[in-house]
Short mmCIF file of N, CA, C and O in Angstrom, two decimals:
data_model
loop_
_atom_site.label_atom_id
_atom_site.label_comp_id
_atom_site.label_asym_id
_atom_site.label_seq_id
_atom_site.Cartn_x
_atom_site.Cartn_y
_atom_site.Cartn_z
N UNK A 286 16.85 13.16 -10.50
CA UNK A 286 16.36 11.83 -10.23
C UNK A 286 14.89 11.71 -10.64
O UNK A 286 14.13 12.64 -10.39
N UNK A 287 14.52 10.75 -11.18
CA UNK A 287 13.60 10.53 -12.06
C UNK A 287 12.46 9.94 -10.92
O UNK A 287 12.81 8.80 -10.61
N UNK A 288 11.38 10.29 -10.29
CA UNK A 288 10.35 9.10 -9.69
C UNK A 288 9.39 8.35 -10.23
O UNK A 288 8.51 8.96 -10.85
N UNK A 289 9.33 7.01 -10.15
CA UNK A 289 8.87 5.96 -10.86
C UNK A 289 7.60 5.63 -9.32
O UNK A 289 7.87 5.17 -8.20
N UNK A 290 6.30 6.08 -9.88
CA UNK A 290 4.97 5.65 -9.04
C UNK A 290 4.25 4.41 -9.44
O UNK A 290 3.78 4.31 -10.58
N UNK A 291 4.14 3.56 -8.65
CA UNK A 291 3.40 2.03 -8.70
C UNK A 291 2.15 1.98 -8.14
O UNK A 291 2.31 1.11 -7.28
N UNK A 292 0.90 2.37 -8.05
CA UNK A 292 0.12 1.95 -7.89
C UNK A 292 -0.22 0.77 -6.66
O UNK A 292 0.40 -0.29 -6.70
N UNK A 293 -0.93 0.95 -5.90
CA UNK A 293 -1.47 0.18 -5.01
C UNK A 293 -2.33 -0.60 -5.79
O UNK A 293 -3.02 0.05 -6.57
N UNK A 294 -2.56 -2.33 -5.78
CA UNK A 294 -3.41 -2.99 -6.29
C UNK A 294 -4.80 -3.09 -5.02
O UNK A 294 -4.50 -3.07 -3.82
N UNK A 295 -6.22 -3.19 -5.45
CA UNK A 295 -7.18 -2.70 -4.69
C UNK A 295 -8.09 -4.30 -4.68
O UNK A 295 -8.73 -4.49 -5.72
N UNK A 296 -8.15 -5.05 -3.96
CA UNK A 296 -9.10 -6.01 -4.22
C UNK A 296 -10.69 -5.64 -4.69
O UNK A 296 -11.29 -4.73 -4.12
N UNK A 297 -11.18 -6.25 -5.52
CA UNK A 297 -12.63 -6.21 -6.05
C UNK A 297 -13.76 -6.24 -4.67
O UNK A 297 -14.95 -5.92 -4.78
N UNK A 298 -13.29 -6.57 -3.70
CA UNK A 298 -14.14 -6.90 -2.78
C UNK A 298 -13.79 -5.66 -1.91
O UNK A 298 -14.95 -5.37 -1.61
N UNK A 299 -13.22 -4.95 -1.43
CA UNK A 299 -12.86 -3.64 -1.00
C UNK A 299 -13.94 -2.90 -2.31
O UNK A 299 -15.15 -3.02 -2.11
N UNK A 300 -13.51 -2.20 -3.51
CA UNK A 300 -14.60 -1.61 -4.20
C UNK A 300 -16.27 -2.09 -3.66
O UNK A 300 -17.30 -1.51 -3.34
N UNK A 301 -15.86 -3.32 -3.77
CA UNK A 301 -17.25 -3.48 -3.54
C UNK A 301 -18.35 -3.62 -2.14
O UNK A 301 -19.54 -3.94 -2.02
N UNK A 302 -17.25 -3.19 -1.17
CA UNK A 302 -17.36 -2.65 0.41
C UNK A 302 -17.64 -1.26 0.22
O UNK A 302 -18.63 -0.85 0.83
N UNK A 303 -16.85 -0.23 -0.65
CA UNK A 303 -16.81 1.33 -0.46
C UNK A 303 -18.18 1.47 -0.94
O UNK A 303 -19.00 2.32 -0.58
N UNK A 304 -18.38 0.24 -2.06
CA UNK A 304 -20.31 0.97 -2.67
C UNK A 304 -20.88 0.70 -1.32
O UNK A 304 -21.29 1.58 -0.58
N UNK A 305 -20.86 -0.71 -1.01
CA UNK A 305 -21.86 -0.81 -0.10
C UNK A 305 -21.97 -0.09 1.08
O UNK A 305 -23.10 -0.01 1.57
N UNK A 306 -20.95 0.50 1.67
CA UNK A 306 -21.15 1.87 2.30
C UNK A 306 -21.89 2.91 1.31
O UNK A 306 -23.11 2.88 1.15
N UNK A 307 -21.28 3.57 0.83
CA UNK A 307 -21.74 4.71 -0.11
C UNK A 307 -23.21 4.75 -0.13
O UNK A 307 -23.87 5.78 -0.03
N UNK A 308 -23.88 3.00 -0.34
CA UNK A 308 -25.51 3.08 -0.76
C UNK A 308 -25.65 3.25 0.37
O UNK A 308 -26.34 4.26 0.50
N UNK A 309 -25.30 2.65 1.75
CA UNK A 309 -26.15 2.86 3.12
C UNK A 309 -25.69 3.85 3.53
O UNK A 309 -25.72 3.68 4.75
N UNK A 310 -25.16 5.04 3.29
CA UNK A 310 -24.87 6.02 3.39
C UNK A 310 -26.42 7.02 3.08
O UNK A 310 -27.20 7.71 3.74
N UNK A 311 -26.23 6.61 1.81
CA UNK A 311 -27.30 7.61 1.40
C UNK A 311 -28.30 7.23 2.25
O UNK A 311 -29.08 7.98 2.83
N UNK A 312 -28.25 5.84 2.31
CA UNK A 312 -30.09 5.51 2.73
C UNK A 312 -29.98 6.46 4.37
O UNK A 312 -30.87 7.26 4.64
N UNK A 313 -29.17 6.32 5.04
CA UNK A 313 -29.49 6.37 6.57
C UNK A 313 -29.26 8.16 6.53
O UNK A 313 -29.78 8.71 7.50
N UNK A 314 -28.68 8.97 5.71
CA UNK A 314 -29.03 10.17 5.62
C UNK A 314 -30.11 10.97 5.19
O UNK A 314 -30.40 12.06 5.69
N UNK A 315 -30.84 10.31 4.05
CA UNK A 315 -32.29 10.64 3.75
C UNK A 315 -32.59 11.57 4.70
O UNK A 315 -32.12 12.71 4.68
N UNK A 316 -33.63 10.99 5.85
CA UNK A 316 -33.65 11.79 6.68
C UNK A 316 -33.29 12.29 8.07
O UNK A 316 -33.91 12.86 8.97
N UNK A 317 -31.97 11.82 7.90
CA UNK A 317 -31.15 11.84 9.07
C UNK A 317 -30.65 13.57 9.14
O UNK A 317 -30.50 14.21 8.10
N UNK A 318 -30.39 14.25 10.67
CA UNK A 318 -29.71 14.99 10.70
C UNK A 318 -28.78 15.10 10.79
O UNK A 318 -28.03 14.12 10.74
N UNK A 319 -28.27 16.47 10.98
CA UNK A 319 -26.52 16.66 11.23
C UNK A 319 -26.13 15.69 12.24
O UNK A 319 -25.10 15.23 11.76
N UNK A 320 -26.30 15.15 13.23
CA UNK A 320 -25.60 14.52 14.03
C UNK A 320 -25.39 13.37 13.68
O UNK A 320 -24.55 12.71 14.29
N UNK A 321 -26.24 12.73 12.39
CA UNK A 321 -25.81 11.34 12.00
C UNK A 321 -24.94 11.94 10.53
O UNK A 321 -23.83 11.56 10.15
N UNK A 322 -25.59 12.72 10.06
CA UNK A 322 -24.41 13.21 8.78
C UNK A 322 -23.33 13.31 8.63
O UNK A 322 -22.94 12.70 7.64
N UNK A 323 -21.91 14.27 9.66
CA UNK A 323 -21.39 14.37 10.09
C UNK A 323 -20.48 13.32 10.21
O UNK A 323 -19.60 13.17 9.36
N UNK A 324 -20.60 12.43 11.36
CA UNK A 324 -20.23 11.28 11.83
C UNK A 324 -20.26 9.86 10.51
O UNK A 324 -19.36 9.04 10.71
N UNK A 325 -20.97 9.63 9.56
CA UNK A 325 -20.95 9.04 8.59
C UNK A 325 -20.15 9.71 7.31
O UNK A 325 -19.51 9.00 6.53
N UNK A 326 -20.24 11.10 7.19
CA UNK A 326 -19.10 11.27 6.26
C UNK A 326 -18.04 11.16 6.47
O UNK A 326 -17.22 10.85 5.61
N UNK A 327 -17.71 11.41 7.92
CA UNK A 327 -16.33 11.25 8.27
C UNK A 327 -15.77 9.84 8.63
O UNK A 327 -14.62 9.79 9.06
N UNK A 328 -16.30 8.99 8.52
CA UNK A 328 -16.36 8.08 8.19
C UNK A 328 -16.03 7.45 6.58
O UNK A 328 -15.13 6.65 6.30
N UNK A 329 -16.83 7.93 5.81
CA UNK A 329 -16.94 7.67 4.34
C UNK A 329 -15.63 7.91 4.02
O UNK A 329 -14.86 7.00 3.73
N UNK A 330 -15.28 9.22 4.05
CA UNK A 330 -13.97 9.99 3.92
C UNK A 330 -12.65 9.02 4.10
O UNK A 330 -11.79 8.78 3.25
N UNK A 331 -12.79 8.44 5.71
CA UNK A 331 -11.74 7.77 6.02
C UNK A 331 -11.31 6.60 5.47
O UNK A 331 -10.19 6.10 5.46
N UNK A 332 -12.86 6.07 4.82
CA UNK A 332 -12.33 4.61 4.30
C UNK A 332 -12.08 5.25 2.90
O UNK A 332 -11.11 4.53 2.68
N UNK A 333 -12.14 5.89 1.96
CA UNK A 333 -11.66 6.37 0.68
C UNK A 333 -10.04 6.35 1.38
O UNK A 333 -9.15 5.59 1.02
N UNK A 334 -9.96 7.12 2.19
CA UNK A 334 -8.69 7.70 2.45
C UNK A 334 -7.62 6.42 2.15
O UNK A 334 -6.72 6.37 1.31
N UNK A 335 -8.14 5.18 3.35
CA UNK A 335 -7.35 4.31 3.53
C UNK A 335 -7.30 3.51 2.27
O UNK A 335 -6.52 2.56 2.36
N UNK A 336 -7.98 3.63 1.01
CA UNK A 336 -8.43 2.84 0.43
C UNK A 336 -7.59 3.11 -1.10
O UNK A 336 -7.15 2.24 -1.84
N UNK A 337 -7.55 4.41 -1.26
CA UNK A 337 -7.03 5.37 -2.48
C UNK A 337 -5.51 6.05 -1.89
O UNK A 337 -4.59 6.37 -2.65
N UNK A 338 -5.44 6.24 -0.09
CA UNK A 338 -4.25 7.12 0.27
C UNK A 338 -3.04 6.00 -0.10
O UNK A 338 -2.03 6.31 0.52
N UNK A 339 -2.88 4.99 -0.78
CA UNK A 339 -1.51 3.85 -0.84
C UNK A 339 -0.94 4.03 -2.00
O UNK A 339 -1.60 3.90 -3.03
N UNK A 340 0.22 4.31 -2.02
CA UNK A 340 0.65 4.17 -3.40
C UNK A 340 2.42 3.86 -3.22
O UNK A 340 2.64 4.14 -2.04
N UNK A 341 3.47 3.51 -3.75
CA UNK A 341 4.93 3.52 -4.14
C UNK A 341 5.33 4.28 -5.12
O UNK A 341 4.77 4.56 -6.18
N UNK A 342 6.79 4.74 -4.48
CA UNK A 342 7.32 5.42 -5.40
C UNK A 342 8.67 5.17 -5.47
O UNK A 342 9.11 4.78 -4.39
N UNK A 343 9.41 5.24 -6.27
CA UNK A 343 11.28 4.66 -6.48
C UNK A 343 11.85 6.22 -6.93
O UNK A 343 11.92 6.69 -8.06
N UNK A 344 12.09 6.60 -6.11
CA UNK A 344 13.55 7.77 -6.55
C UNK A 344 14.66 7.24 -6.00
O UNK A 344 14.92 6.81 -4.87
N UNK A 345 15.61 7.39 -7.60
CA UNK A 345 16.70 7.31 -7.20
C UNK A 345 17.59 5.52 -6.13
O UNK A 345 17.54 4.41 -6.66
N UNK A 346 18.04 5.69 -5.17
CA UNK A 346 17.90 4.77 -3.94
C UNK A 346 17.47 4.40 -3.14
O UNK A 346 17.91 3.72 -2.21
N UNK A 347 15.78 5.11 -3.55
CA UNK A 347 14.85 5.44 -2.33
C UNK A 347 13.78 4.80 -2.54
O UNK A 347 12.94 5.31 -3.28
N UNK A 348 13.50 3.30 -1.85
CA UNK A 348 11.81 3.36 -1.87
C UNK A 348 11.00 3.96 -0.92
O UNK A 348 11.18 3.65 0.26
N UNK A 349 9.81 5.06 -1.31
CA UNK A 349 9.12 5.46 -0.74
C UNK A 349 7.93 4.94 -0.70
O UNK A 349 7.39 4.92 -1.80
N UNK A 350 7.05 4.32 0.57
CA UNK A 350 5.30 3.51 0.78
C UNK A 350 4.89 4.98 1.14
O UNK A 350 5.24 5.77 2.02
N UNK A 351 4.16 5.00 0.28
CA UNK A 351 2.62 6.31 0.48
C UNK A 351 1.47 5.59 1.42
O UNK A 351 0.57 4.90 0.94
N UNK A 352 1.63 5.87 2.97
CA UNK A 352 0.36 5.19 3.66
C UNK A 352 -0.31 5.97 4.41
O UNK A 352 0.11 6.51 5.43
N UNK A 353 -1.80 6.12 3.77
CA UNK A 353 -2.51 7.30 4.41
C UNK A 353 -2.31 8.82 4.24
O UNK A 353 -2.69 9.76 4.94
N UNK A 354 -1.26 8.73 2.50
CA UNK A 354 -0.50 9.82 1.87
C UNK A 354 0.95 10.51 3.20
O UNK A 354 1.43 11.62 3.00
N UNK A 355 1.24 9.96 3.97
CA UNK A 355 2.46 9.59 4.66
C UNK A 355 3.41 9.07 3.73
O UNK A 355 3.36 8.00 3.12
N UNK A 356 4.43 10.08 3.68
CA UNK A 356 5.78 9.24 3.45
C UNK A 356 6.80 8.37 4.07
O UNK A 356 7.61 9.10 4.65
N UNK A 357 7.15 6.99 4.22
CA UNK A 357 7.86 6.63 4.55
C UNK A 357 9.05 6.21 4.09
O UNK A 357 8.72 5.32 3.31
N UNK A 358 10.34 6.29 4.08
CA UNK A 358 11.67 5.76 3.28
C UNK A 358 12.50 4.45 3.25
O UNK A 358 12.58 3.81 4.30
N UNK A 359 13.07 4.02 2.20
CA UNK A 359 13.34 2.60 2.77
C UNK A 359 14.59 2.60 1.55
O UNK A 359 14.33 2.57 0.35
N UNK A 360 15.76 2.64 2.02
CA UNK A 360 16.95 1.98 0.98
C UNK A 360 16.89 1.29 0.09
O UNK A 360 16.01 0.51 0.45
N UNK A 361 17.24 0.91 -1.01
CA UNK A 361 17.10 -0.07 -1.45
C UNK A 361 18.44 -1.25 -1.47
O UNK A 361 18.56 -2.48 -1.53
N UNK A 362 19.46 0.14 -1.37
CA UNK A 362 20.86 -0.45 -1.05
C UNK A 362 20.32 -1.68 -0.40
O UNK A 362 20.45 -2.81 -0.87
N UNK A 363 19.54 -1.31 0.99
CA UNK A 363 19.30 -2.38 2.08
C UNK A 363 18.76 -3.73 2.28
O UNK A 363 18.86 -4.55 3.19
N UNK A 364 18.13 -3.72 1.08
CA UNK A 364 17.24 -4.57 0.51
C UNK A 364 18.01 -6.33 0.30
O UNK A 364 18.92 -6.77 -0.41
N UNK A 365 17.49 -6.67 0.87
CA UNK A 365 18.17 -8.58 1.37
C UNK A 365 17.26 -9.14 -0.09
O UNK A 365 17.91 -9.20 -1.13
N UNK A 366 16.10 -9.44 -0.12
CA UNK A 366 15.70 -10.30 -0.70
C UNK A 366 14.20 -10.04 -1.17
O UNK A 366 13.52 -9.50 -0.31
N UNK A 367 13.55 -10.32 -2.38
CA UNK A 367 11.90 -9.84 -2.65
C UNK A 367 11.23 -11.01 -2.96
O UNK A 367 11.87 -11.81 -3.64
N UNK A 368 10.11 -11.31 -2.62
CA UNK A 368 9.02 -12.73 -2.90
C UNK A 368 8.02 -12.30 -2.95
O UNK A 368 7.63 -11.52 -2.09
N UNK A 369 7.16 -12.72 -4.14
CA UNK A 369 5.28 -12.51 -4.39
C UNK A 369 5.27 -13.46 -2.98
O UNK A 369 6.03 -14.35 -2.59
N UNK A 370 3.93 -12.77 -2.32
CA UNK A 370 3.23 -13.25 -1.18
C UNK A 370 1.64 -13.37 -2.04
O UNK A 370 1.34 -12.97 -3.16
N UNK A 371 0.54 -14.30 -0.65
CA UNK A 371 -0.71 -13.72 -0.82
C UNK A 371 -0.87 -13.81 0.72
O UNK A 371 -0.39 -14.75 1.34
N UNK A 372 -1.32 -13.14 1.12
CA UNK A 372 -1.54 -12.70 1.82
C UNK A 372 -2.51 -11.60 2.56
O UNK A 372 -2.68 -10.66 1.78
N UNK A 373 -3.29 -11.36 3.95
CA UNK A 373 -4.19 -10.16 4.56
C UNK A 373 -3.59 -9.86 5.49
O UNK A 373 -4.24 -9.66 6.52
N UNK A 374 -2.13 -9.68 5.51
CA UNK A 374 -1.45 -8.60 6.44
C UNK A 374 -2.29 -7.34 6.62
O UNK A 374 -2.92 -6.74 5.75
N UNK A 375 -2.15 -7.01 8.17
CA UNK A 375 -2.42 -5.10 8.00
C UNK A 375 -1.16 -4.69 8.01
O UNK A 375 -0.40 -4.64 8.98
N UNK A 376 -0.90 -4.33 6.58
CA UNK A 376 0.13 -3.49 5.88
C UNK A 376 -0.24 -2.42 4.87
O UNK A 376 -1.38 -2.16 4.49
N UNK A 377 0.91 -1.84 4.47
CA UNK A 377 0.40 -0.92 3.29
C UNK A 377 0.27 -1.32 2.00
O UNK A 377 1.07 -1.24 1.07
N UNK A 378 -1.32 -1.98 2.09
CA UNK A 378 -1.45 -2.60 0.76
C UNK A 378 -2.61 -2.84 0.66
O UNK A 378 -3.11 -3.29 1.69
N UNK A 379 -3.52 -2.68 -0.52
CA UNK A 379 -4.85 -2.94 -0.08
C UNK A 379 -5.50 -4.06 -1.27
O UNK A 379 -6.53 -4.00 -1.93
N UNK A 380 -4.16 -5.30 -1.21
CA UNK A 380 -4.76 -6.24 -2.45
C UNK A 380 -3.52 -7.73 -1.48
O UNK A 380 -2.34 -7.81 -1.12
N UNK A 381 -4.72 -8.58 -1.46
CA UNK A 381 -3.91 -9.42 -0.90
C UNK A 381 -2.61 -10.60 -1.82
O UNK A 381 -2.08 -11.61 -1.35
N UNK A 382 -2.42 -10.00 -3.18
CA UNK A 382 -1.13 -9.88 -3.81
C UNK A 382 -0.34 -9.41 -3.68
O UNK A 382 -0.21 -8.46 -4.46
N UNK A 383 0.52 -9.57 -2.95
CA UNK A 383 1.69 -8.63 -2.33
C UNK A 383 3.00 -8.67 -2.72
O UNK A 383 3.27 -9.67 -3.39
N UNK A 384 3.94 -7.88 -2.52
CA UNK A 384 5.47 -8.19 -2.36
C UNK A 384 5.94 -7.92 -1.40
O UNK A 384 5.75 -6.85 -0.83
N UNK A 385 7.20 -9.48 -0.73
CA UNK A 385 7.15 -8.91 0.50
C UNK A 385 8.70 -9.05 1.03
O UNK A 385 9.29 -10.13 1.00
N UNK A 386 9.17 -8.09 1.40
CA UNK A 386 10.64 -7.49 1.08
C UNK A 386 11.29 -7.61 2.29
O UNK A 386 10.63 -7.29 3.28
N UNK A 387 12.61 -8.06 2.48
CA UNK A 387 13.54 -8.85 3.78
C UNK A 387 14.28 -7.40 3.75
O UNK A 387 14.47 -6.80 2.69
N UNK A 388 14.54 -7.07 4.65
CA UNK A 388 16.05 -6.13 4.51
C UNK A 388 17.63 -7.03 5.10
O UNK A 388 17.69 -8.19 5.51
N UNK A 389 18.37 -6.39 5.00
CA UNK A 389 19.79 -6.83 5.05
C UNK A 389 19.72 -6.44 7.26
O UNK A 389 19.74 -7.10 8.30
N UNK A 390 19.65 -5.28 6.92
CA UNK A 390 20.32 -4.74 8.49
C UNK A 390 18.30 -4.45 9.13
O UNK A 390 17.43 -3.74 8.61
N UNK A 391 18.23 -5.35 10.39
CA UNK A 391 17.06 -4.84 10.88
C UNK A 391 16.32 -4.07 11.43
O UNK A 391 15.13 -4.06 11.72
N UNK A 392 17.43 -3.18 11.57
CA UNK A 392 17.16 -1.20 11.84
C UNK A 392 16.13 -0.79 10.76
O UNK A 392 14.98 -0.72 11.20
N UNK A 393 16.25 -0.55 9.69
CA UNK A 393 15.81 -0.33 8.71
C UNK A 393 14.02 -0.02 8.93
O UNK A 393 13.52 1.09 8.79
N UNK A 394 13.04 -1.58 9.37
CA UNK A 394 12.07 -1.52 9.31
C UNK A 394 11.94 -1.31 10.74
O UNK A 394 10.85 -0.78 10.98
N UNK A 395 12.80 -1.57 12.03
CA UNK A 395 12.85 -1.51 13.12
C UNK A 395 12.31 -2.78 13.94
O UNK A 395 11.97 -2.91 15.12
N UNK A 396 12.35 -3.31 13.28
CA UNK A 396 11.22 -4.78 12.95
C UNK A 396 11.99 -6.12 12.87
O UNK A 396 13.06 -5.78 12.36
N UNK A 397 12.05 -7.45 13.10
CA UNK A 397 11.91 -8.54 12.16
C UNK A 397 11.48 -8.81 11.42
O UNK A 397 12.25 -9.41 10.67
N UNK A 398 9.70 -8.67 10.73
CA UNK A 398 9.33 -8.70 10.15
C UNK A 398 9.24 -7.90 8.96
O UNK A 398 9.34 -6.69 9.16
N UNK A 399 9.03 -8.39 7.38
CA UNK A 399 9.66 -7.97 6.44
C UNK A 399 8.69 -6.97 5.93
O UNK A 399 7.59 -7.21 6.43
N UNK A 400 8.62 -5.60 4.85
CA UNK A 400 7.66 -5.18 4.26
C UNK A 400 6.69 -6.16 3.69
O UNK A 400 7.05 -7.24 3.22
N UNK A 401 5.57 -5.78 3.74
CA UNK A 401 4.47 -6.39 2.57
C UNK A 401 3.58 -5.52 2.39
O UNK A 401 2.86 -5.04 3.28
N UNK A 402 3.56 -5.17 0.78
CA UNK A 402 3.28 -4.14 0.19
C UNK A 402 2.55 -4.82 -1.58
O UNK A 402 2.92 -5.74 -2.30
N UNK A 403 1.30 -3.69 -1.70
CA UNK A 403 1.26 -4.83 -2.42
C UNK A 403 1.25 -3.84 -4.26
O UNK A 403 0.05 -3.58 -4.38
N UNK A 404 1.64 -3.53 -4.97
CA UNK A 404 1.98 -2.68 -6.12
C UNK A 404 0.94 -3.53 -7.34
O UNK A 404 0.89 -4.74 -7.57
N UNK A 405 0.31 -2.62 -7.85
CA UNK A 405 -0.67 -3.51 -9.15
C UNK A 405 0.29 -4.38 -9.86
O UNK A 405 0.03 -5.57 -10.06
N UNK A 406 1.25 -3.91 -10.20
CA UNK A 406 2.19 -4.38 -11.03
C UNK A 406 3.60 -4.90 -10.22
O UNK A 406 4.60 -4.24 -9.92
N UNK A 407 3.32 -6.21 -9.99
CA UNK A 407 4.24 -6.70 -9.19
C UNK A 407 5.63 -7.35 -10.02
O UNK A 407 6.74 -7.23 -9.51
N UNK A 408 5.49 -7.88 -11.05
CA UNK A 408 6.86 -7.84 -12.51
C UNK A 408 7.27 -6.55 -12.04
O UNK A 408 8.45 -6.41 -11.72
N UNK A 409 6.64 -5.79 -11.98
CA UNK A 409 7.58 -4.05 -12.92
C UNK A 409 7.81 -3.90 -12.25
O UNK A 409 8.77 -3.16 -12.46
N UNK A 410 7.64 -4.07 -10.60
CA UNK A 410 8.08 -3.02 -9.62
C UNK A 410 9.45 -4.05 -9.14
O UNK A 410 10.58 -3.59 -9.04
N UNK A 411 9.12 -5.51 -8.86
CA UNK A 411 10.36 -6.04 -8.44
C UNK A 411 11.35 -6.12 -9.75
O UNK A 411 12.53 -6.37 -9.48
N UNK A 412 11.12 -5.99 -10.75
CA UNK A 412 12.32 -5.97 -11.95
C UNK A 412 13.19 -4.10 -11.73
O UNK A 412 14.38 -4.03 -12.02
N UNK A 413 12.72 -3.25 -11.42
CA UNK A 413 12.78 -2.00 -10.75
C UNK A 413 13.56 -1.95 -9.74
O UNK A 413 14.32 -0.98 -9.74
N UNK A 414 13.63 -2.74 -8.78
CA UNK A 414 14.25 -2.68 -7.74
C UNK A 414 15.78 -3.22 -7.61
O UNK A 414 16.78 -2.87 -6.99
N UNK A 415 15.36 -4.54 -8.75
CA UNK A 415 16.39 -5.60 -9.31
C UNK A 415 17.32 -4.84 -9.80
O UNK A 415 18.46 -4.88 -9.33
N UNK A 416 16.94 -3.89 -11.01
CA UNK A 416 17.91 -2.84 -11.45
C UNK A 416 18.88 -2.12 -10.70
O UNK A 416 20.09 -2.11 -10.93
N UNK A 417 18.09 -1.29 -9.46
CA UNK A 417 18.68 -0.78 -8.71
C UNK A 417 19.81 -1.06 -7.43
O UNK A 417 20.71 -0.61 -6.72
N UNK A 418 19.06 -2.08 -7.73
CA UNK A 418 20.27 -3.24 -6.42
C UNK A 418 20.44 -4.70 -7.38
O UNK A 418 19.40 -5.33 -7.22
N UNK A 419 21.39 -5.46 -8.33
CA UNK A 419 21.41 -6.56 -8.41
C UNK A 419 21.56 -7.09 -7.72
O UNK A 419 21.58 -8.26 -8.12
N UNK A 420 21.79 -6.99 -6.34
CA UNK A 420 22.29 -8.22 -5.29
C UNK A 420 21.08 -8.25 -4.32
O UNK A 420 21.17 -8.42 -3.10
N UNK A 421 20.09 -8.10 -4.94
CA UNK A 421 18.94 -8.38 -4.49
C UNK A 421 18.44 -9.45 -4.59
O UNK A 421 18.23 -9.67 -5.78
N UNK A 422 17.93 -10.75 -3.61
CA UNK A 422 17.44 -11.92 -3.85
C UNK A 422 15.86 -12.31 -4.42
O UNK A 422 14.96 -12.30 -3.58
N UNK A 423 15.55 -12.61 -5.65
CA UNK A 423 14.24 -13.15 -6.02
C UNK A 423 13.94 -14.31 -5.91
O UNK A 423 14.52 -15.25 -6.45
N UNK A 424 12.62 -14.40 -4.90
CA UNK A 424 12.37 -15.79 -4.53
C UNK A 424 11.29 -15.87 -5.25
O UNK A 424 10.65 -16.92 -5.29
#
């Protein structure tokens, strides 16, 4: 089985949050000690993490959301229906272009509410899925 990785799309304004940390980073370490060092990298760290840890992947029957480099699994068999959103869900997605995915049976997400996820390439990934399930609904 072949895995097909999609990319998390990143809003311009997130990049441009991680600098503006990054610069007040430096500034407030200058001459700061370990006890502010410490506590600000780990910090720094975490927002890269949340920021770069997102990604999708398609094996096979399987969509997998990379969140926080966590795997989670999701059928596609299961898959009810897909629609471009915009949207600032806290979901696994860090671009408020999203896709946002119904399932059939509501076990699945454990949820009512549907995935929203947001892939740079939102054509390729729902034409991808389309393949894998035609009885998939595009709204």
């Amino acid at each position: 089985m072949e895995k097909v990785r999609y990319n998390s799309g990143v809003d311009w304004w997130l990049v441009g949050t991680a600098a503006l940390v990054m610069i007040l980073v430096i500034y407030a370490v200058i001459d700061a000690g370990w006890e502010v060092i410490i506590p600000l990298g780990a910090s720094v760290l975490m927002f890269f993490v949340m920021l770069f840890g997102c990604w999708y992947e398609i094996e096979g029957d399987t969509l997998i959301v990379y969140q926080f480099f966590r795997p989670h699994r999701f059928p596609i068999s299961k898959i009810k229906e897909v629609k471009k959103t915009i949207g600032y869900l806290a979901t696994a997605g860090m671009s408020r272009k999203r896709v946002s995915i119904k399932f059939v049976d509501r076990s699945v997400l454990k949820s009512a509410m549907p995935l929203e996820i947001s892939p740079k390439d939102r054509d390729a990934f729902i034409s991808h899925l389309k393949e894998i399930n035609p009885e998939i609904e595009v709204l």
